[in-house]
PDB file of C-alpha atoms in Angstrom:
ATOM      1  CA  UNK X1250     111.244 122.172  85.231  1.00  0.00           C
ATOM      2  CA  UNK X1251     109.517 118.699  84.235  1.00  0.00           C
ATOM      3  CA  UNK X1252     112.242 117.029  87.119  1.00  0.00           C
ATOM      4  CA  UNK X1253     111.192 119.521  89.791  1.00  0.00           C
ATOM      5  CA  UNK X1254     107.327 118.790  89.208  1.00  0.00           C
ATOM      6  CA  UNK X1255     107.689 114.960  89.020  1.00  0.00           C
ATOM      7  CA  UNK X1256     109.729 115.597  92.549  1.00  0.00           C
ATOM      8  CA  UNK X1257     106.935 117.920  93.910  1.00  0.00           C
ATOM      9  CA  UNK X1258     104.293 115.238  92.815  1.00  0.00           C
ATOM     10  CA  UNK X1259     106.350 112.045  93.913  1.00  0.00           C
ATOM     11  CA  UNK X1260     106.606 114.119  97.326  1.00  0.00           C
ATOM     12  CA  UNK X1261     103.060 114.638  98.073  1.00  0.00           C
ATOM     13  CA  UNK X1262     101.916 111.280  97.048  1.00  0.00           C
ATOM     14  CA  UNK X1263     104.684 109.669  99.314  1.00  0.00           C
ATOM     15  CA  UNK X1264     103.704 112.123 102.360  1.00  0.00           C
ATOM     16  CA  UNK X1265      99.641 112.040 100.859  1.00  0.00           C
ATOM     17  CA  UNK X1266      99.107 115.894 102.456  1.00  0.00           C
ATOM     18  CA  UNK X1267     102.195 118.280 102.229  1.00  0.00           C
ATOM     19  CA  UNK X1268     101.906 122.334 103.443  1.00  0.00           C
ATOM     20  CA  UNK X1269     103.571 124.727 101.456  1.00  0.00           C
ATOM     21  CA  UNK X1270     106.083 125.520 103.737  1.00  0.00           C
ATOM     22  CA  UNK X1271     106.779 121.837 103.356  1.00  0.00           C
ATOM     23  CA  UNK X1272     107.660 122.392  99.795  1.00  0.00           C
ATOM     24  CA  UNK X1273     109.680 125.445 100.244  1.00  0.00           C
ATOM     25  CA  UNK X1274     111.775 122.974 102.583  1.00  0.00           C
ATOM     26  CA  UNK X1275     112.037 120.750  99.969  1.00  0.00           C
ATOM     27  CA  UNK X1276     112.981 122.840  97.430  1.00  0.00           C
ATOM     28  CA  UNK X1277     114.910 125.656  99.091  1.00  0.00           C
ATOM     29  CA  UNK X1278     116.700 127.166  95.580  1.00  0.00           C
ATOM     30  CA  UNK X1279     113.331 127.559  93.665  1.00  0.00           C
ATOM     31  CA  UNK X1280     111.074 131.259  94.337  1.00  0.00           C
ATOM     32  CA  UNK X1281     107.703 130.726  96.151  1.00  0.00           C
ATOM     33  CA  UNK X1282     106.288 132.301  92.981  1.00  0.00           C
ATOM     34  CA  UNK X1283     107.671 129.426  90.580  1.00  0.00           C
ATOM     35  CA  UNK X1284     106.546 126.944  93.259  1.00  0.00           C
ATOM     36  CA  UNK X1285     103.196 128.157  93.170  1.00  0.00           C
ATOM     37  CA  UNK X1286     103.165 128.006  89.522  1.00  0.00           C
ATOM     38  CA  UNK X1287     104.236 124.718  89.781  1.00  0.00           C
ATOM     39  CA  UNK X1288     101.536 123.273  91.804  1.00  0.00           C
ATOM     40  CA  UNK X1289      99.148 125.567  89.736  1.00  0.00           C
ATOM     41  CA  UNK X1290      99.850 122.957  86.397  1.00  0.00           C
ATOM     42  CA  UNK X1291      99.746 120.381  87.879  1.00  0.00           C
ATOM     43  CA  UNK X1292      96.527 120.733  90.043  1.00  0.00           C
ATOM     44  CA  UNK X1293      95.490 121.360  86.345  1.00  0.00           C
ATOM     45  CA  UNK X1294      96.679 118.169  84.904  1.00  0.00           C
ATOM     46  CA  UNK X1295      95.137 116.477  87.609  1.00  0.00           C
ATOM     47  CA  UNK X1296      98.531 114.908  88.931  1.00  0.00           C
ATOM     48  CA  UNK X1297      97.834 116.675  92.597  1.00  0.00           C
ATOM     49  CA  UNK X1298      95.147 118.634  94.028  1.00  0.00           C
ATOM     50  CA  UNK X1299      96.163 121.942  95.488  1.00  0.00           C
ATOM     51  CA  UNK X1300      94.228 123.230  98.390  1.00  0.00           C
ATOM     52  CA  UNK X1301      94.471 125.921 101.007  1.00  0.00           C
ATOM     53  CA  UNK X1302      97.764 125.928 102.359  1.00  0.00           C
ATOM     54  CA  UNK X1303      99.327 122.970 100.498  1.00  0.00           C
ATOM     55  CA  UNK X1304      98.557 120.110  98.296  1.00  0.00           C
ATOM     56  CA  UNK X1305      96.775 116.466  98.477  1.00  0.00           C
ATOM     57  CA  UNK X1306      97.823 113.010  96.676  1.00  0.00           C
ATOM     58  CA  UNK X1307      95.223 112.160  94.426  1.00  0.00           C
ATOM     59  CA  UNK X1308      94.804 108.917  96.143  1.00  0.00           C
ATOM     60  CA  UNK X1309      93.949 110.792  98.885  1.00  0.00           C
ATOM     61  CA  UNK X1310      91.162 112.462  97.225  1.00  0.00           C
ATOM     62  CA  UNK X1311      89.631 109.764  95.182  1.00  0.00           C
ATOM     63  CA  UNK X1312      91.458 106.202  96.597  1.00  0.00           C
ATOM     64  CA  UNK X1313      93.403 103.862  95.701  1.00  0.00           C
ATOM     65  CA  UNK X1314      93.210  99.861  96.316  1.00  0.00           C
ATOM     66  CA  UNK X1315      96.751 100.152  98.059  1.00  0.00           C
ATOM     67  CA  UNK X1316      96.173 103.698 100.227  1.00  0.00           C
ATOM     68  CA  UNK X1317      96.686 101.784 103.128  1.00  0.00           C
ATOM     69  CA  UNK X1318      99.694 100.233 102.075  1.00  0.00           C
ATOM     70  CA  UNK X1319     101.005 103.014 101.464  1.00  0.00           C
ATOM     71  CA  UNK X1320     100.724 104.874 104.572  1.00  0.00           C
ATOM     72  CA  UNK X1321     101.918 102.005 106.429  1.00  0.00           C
ATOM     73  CA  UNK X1322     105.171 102.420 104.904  1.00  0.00           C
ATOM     74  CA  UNK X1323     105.345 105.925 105.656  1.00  0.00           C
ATOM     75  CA  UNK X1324     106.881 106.845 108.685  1.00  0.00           C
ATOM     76  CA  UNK X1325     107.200 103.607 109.922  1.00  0.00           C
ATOM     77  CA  UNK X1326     110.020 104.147 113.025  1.00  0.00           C
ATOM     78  CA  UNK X1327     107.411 106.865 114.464  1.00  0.00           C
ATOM     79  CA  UNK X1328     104.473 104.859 114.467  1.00  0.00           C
ATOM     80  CA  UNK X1329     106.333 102.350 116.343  1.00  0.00           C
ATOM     81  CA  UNK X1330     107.013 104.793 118.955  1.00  0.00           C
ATOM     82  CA  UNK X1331     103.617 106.196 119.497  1.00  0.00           C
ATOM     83  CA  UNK X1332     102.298 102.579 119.240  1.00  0.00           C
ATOM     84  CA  UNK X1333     104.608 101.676 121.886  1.00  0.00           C
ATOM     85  CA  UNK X1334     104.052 104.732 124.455  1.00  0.00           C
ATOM     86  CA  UNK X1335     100.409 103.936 123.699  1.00  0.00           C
ATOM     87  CA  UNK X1336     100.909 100.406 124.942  1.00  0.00           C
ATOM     88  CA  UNK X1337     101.954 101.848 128.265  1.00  0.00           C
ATOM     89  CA  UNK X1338      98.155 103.624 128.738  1.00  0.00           C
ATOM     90  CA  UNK X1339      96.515 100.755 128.473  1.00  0.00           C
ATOM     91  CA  UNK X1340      94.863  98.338 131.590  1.00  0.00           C
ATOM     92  CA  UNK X1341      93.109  95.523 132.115  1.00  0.00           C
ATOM     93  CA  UNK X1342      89.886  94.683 131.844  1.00  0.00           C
ATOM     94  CA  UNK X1343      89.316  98.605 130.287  1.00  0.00           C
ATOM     95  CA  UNK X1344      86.630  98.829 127.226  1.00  0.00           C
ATOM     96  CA  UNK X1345      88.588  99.911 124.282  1.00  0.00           C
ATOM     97  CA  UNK X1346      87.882 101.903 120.685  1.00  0.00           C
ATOM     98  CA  UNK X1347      90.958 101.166 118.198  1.00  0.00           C
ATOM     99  CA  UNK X1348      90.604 103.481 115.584  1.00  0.00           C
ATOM    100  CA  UNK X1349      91.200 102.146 111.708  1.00  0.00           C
ATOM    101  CA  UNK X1350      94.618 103.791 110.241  1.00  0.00           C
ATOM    102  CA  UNK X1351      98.141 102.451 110.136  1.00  0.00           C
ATOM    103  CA  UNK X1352      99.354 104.065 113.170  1.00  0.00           C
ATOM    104  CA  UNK X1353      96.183 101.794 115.171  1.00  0.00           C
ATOM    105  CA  UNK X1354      97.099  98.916 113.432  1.00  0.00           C
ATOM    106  CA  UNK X1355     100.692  99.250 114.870  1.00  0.00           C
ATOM    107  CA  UNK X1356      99.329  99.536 118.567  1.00  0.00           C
ATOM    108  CA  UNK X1357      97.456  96.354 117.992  1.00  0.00           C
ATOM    109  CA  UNK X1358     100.349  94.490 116.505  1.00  0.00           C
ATOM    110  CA  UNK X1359     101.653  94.790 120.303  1.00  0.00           C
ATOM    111  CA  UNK X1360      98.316  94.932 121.996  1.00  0.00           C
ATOM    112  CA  UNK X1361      98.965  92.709 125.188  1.00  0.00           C
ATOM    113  CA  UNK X1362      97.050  89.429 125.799  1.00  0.00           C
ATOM    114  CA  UNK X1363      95.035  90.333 128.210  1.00  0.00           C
ATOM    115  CA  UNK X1364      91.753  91.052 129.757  1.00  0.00           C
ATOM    116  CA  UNK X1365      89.964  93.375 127.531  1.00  0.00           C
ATOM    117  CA  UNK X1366      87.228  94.392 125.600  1.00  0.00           C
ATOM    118  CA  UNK X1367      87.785  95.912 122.433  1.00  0.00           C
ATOM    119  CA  UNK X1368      85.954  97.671 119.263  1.00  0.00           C
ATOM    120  CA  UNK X1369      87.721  98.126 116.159  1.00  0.00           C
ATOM    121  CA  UNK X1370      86.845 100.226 112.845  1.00  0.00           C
ATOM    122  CA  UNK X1371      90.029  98.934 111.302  1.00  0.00           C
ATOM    123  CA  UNK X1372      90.216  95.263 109.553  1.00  0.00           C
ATOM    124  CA  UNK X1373      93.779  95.275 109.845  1.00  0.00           C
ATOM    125  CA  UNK X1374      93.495  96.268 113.633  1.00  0.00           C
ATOM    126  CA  UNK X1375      90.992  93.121 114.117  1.00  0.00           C
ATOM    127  CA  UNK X1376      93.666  91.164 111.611  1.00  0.00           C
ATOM    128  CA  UNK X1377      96.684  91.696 114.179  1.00  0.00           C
ATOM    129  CA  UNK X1378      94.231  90.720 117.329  1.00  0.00           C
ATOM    130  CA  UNK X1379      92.855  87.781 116.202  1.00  0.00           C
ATOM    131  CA  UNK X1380      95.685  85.514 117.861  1.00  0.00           C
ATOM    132  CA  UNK X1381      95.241  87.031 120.875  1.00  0.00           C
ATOM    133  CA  UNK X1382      93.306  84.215 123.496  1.00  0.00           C
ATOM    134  CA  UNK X1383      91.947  86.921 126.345  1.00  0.00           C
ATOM    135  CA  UNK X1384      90.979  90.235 124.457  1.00  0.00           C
ATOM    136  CA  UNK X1385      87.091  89.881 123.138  1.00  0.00           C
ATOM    137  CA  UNK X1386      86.938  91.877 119.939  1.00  0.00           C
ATOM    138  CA  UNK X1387      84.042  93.449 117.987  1.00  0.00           C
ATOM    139  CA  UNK X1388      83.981  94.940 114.787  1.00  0.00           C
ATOM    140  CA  UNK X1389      80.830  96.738 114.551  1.00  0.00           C
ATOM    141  CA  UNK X1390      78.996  96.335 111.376  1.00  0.00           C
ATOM    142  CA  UNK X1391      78.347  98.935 108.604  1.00  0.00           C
ATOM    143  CA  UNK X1392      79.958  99.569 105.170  1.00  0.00           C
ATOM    144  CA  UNK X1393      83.007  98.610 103.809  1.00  0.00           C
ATOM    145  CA  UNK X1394      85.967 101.584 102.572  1.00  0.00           C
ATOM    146  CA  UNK X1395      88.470  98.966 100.747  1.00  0.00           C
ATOM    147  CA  UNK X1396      90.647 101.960 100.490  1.00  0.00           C
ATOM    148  CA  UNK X1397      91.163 102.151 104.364  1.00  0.00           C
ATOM    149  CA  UNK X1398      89.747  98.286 105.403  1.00  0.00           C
ATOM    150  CA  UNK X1399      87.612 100.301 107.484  1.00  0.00           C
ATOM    151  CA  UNK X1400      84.261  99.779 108.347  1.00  0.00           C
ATOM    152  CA  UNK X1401      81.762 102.950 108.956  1.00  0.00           C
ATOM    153  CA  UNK X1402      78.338 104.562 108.055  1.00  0.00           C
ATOM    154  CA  UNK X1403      75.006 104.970 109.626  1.00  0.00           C
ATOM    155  CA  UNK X1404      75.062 100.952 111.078  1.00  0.00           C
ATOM    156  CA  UNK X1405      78.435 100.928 112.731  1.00  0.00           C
ATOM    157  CA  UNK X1406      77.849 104.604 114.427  1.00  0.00           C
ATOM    158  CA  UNK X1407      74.743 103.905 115.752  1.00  0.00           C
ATOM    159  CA  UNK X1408      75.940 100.834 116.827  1.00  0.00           C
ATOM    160  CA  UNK X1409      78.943 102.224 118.628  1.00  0.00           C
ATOM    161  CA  UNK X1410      76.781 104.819 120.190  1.00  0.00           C
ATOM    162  CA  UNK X1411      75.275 102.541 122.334  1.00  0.00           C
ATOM    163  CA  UNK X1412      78.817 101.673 123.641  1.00  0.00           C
ATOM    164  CA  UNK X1413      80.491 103.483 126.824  1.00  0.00           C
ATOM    165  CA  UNK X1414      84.676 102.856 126.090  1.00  0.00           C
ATOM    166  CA  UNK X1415      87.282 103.869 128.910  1.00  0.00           C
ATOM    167  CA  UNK X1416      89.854 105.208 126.519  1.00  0.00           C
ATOM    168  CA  UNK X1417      89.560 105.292 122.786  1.00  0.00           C
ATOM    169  CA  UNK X1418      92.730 105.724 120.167  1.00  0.00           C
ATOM    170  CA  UNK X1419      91.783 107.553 117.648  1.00  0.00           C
ATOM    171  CA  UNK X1420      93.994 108.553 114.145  1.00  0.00           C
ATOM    172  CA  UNK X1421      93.775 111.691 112.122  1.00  0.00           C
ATOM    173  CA  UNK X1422      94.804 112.150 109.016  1.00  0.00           C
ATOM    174  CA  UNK X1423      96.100 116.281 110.121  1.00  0.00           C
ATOM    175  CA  UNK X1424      95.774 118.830 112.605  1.00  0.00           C
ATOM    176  CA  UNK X1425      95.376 122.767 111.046  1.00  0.00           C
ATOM    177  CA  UNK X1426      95.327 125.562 114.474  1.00  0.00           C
ATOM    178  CA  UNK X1427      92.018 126.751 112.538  1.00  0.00           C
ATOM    179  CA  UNK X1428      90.233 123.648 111.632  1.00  0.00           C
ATOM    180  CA  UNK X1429      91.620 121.091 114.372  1.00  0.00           C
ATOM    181  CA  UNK X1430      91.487 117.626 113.668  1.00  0.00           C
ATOM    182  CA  UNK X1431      90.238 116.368 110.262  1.00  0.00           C
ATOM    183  CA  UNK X1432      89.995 113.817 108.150  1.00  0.00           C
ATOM    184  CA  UNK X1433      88.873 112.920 104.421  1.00  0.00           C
ATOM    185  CA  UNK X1434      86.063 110.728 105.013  1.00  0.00           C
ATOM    186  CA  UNK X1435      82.726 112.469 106.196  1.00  0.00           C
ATOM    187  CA  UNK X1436      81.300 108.932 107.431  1.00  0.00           C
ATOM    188  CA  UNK X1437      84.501 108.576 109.209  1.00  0.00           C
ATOM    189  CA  UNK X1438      84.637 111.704 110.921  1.00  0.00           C
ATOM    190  CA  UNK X1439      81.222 111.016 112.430  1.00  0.00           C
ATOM    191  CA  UNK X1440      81.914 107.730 113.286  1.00  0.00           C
ATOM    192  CA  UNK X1441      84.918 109.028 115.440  1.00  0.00           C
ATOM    193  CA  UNK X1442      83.531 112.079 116.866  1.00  0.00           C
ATOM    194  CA  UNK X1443      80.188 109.431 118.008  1.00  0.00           C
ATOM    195  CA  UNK X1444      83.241 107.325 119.703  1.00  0.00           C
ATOM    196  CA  UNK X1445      84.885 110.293 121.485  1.00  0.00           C
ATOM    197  CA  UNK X1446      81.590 111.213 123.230  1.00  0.00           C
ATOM    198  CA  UNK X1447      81.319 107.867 124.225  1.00  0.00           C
ATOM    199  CA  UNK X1448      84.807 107.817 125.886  1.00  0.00           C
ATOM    200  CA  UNK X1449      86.182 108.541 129.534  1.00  0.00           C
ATOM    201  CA  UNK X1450      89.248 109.501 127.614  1.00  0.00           C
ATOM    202  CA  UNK X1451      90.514 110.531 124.229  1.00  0.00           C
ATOM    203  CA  UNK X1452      93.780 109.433 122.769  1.00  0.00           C
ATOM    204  CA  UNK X1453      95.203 110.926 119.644  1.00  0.00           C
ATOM    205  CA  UNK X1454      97.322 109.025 117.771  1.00  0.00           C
ATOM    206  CA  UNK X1455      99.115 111.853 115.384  1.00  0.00           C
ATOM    207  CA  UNK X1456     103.083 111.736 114.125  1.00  0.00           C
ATOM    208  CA  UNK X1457     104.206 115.166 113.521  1.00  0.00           C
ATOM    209  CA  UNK X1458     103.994 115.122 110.290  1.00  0.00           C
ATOM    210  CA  UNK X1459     100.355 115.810 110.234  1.00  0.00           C
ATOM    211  CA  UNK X1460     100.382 119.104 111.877  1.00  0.00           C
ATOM    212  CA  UNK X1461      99.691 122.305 109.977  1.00  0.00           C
ATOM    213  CA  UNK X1462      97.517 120.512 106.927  1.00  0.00           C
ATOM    214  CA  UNK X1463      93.871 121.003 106.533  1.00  0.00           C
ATOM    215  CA  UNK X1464      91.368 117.976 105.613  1.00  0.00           C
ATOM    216  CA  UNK X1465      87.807 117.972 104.210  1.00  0.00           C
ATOM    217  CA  UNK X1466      86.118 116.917 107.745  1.00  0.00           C
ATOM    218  CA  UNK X1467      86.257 118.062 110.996  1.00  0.00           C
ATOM    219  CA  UNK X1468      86.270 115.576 114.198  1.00  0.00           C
ATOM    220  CA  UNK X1469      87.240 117.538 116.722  1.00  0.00           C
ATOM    221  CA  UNK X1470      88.684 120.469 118.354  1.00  0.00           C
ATOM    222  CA  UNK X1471      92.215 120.396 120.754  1.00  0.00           C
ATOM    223  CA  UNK X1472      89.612 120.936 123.883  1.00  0.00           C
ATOM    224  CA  UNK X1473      88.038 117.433 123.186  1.00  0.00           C
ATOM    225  CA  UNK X1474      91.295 115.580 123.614  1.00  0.00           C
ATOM    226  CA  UNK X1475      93.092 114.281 126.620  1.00  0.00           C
ATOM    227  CA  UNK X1476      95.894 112.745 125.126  1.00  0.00           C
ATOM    228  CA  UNK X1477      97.907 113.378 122.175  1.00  0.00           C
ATOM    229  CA  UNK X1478     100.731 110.602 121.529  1.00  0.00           C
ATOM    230  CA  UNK X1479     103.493 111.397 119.045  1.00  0.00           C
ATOM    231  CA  UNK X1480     107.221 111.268 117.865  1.00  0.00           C
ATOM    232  CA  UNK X1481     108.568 113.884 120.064  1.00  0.00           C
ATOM    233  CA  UNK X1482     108.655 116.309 116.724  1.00  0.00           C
ATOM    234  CA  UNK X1483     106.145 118.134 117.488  1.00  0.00           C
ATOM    235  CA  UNK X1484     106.019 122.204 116.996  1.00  0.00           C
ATOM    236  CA  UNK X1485     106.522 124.600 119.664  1.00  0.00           C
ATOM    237  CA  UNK X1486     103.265 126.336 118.373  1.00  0.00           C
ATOM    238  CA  UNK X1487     101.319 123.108 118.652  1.00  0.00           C
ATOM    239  CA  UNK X1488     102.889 122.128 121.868  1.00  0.00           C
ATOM    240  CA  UNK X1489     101.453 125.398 123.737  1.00  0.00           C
ATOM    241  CA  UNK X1490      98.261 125.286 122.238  1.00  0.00           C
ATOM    242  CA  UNK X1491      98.361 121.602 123.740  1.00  0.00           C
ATOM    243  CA  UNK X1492      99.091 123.073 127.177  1.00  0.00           C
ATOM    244  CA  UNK X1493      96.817 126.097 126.853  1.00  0.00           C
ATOM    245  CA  UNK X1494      93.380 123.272 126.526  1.00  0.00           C
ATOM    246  CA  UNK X1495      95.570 120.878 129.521  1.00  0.00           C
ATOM    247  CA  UNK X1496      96.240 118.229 126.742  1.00  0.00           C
ATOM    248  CA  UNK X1497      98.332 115.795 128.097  1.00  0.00           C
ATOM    249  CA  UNK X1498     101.453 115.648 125.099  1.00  0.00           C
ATOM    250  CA  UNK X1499     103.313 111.826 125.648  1.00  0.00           C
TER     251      UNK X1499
END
């Protein structure tokens, strides 16, 4: 029993959100009913936090100095290839939003030297871009999150809001078919939906991995998206609730 839990735990904190179907996949001997039990004690001894539908990583929840380290390392041959069918989207002398997150951070890794401007949340976004010669970049100013090297709150979304972008990229942290998009950071979910209104057109950056968990704060619905780029493993279920709101699915 102790093996199985420090699985389950060393599971969620290596995918940071997992559903419960998720850990039925995992663990396809063990009864729903012991699973449950299972997340149960250890929700209670604080080594995960269960919520509806699944479980967090505590370092989700609370932070940790390395929580973007660690989702950079996750997943890492998908966010390539959303970074690089993102790449394809975007044109010269366009205005820009790159979104913080790892996936972001990948895009601008192979962000072309060219004609743009650009506004970045994400440290390690403006970090990758700085060697770039033709690209102006901005970081707007506000507070600091050291967990995510992300800048937001009430100064950087009021600054952005006086900003009109041709296409922003935006990262979630899930996608739940009764929530939509969400993400842990109330500041952060502001300062994304102010972006999106600002925007000719809305790119999702999302692997498939994301879909079916819930999050703490809403940013948006499937109708407020043009774009959703991914690693080709999306659902069935998602994929014609993309169609039904004409979301383009690359």
């Amino acid at each position: 029993m102790e093996q199985r839990r420090n699985e389950m735990v060393e599971l969620i904190n290596q995918k940071g959100n997992v559903s419960f179907s998720q850990i039925k996949k995992a663990f396809p001997n063990v009864s729903e009913m012991t699973l449950r039990t299972d997340l149960k004690a250890l929700d209670e001894a604080n080594r995960i936090v269960r919520i509806h539908g699944g479980a967090k990583s505590v370092q989700v929840v609370i932070g940790t100095d390395d929580y973007l380290n660690r989702r950079s390392v996750r997943n890492i041959s998908e966010k390539q290839e959303i970074a690089e069918k993102a790449l394809k989207l975007i044109r010269p002398d366009n205005v820009i939003f790159l979104d913080s997150g790892s996936t972001t951070t990948a895009l601008a890794r192979i962000f072309p030297d060219q004609s743009n401007l650009i506004y970045t949340s994400g440290l390690t976004c403006a970090t990758e871009l700085v060697n770039l010669e033709h690209p102006m970049v901005n970081i707007p100013g506000g507070q600091l999150n050291r967990y995510s090297l992300s800048v937001c709150g009430y100064r950087a979304i009021k600054e952005l809001e006086g900003v009109y972008f041709d296409q922003a990229f935006i990262g979630v942290t899930c996608f739940d078919y009764n929530t939509g998009f969400t993400c842990g950071v109330g500041d952060e979910a502001i300062l994304k939906q102010t972006v999106m209104k600002q925007s000719g057109q809305n790119i999702i950056l999302m692997d498939s991995s994301k879909v079916g968990i819930k999050n703490t704060f809403s940013i948006c619905g499937l109708d407020d998206v043009d774009i959703i780029i991914s690693d080709g493993g999306l659902p069935k279920a998602f994929l014609n609730a993309c169609k039904e709101n004409n979301v383009e699915v690359l």
